[in-house]
PDB file of C-alpha atoms in Angstrom:
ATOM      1  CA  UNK J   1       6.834  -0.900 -15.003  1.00 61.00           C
ATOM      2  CA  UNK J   2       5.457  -4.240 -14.204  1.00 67.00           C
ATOM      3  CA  UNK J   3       5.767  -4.928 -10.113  1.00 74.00           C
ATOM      4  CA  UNK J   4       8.051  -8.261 -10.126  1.00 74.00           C
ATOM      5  CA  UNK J   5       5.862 -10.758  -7.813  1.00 79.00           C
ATOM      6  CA  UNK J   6       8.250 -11.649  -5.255  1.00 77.00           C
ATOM      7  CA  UNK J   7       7.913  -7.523  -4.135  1.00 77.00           C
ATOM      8  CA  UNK J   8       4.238  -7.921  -2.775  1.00 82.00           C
ATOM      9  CA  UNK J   9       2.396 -10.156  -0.139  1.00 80.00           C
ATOM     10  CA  UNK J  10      -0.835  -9.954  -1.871  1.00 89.00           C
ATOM     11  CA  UNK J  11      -3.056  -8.353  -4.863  1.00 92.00           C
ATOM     12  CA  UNK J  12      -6.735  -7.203  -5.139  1.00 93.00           C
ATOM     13  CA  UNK J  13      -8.270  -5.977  -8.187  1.00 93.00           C
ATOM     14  CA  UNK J  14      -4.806  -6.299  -9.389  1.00 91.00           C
ATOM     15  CA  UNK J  15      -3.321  -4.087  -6.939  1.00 94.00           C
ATOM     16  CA  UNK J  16      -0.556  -5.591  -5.010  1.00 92.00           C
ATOM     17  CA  UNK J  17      -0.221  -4.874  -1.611  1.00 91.00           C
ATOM     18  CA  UNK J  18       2.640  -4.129   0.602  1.00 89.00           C
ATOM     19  CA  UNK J  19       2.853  -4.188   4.085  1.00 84.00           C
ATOM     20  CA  UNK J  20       4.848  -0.580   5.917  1.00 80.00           C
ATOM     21  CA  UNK J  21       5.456  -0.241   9.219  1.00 75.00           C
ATOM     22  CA  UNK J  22       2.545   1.964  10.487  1.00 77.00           C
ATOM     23  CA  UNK J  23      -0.005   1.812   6.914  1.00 83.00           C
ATOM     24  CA  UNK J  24       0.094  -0.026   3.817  1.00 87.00           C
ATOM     25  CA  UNK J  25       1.604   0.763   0.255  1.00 89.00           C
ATOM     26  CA  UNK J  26      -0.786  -0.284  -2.911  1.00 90.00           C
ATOM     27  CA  UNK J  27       1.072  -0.188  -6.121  1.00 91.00           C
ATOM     28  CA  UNK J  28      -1.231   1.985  -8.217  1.00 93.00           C
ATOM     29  CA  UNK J  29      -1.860   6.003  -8.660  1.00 95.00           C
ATOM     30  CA  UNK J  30      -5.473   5.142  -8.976  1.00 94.00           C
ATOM     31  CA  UNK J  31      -6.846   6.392  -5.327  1.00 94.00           C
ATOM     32  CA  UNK J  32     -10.040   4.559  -6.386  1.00 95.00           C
ATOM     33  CA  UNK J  33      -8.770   1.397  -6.990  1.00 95.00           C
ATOM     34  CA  UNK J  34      -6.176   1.550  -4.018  1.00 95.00           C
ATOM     35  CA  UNK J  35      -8.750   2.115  -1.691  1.00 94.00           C
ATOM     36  CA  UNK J  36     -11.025  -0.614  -3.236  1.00 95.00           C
ATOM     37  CA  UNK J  37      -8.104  -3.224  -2.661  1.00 94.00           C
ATOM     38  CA  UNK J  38      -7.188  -2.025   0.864  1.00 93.00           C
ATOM     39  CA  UNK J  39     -10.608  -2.616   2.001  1.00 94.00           C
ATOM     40  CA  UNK J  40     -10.769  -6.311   0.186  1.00 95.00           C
ATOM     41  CA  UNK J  41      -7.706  -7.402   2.002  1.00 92.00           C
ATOM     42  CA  UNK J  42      -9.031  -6.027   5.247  1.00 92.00           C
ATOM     43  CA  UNK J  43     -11.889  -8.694   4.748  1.00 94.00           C
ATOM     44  CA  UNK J  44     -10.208 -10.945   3.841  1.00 93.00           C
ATOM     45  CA  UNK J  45      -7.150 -10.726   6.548  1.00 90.00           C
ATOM     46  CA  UNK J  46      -8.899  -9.475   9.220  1.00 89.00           C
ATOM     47  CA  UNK J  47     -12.313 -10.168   8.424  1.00 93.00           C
ATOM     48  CA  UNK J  48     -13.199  -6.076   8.569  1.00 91.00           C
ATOM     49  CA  UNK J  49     -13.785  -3.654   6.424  1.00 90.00           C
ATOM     50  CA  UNK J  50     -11.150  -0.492   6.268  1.00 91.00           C
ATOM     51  CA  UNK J  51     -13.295   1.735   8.315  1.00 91.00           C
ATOM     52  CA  UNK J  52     -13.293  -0.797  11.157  1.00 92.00           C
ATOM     53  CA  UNK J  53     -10.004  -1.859  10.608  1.00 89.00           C
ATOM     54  CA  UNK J  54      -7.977   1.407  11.465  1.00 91.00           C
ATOM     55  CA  UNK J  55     -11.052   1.894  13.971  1.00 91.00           C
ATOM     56  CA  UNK J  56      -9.955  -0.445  16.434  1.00 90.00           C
ATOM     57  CA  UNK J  57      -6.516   1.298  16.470  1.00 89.00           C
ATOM     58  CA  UNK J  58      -8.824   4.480  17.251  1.00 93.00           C
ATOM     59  CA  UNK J  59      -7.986   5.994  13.807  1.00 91.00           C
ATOM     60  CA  UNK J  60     -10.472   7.057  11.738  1.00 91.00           C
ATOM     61  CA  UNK J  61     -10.417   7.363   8.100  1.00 89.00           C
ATOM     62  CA  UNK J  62     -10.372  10.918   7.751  1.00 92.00           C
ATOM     63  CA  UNK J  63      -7.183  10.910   9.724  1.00 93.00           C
ATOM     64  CA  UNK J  64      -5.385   8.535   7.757  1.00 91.00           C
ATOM     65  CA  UNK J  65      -2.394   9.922   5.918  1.00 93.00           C
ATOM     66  CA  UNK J  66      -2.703   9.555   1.629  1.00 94.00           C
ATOM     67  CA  UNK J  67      -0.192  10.085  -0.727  1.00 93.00           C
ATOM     68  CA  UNK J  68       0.969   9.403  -3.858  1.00 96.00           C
ATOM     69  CA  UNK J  69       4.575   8.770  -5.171  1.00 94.00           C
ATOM     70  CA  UNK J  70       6.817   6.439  -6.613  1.00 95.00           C
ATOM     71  CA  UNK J  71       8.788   4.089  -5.405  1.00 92.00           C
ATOM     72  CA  UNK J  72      12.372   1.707  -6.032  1.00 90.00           C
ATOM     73  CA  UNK J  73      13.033  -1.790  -5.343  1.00 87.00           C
ATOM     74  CA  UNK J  74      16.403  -1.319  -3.259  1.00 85.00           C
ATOM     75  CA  UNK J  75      17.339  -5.706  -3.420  1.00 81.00           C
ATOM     76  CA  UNK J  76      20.588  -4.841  -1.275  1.00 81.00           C
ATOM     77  CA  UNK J  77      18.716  -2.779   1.526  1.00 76.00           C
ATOM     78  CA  UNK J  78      18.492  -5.116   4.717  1.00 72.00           C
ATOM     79  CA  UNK J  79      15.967  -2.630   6.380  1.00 73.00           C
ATOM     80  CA  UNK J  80      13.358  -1.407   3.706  1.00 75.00           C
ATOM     81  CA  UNK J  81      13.529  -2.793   0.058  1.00 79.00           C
ATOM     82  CA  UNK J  82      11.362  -0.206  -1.284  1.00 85.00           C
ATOM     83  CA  UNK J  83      12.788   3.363  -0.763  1.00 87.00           C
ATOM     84  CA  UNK J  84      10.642   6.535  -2.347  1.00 92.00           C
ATOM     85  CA  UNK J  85      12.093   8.252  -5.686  1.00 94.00           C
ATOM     86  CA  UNK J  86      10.952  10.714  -8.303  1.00 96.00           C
ATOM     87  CA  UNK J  87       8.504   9.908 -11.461  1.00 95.00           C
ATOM     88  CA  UNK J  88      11.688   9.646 -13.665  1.00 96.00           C
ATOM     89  CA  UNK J  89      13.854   7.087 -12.696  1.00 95.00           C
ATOM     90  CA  UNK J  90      13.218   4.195 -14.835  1.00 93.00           C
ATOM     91  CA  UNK J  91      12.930   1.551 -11.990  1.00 90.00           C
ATOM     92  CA  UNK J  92       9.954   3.823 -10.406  1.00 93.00           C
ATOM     93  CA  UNK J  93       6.648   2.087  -9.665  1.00 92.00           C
ATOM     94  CA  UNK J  94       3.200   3.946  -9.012  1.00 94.00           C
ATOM     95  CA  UNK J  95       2.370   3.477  -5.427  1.00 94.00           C
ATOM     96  CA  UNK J  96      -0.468   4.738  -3.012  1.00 95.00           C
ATOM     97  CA  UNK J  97       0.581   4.889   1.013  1.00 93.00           C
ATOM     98  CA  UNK J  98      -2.464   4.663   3.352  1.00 92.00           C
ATOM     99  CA  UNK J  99      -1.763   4.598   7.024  1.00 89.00           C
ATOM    100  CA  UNK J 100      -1.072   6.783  10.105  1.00 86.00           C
TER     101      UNK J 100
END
């Protein structure tokens, strides 16, 4: 499924990128390229790599929580407009969570 553009902040490699509340959803299975766009919006943004990034919150990478799963777009959720849900419902898109 193609991720409509209004969904995510930002892409990278052509990844887009979406913001959680304690780590950051990339819209890909591929760990490779999800970490590869991660650490190009972290320069970008905040002018650090990934590694120095969740540093200064005293985190370091090997702590991080990964997974993979799919995800909705939920349009009439006021709180979260992406919820998590299973490979086949045919609104599912591929998506990487990095974060604590």
């Amino acid at each position: 499924m193609t991720v409509p553009r209004h969904l995510y902040a930002s892409s990278y490699y052509g990844v887009p990128h979406v913001f959680g509340e304690e780590g950051e959803w990339l819209l890909t299975h591929d760990l490779r390229r999800a970490w590869a766009a991660l650490n190009r919006f972290h320069r970008e943004a905040c002018r650090a790599n990934t590694r120095d990034y969740w540093a200064d919150f005293h985190v370091p990478l090997h702590e991080l929580t990964v997974f993979v799963t799919w995800l909705r777009h939920v349009p009439d959720d006021p709180d979260c407009f992406l919820h998590v849900t299973t490979a086949d419902d045919p609104q599912a898109i591929p998506a990487t969570y990095i974060g604590i």
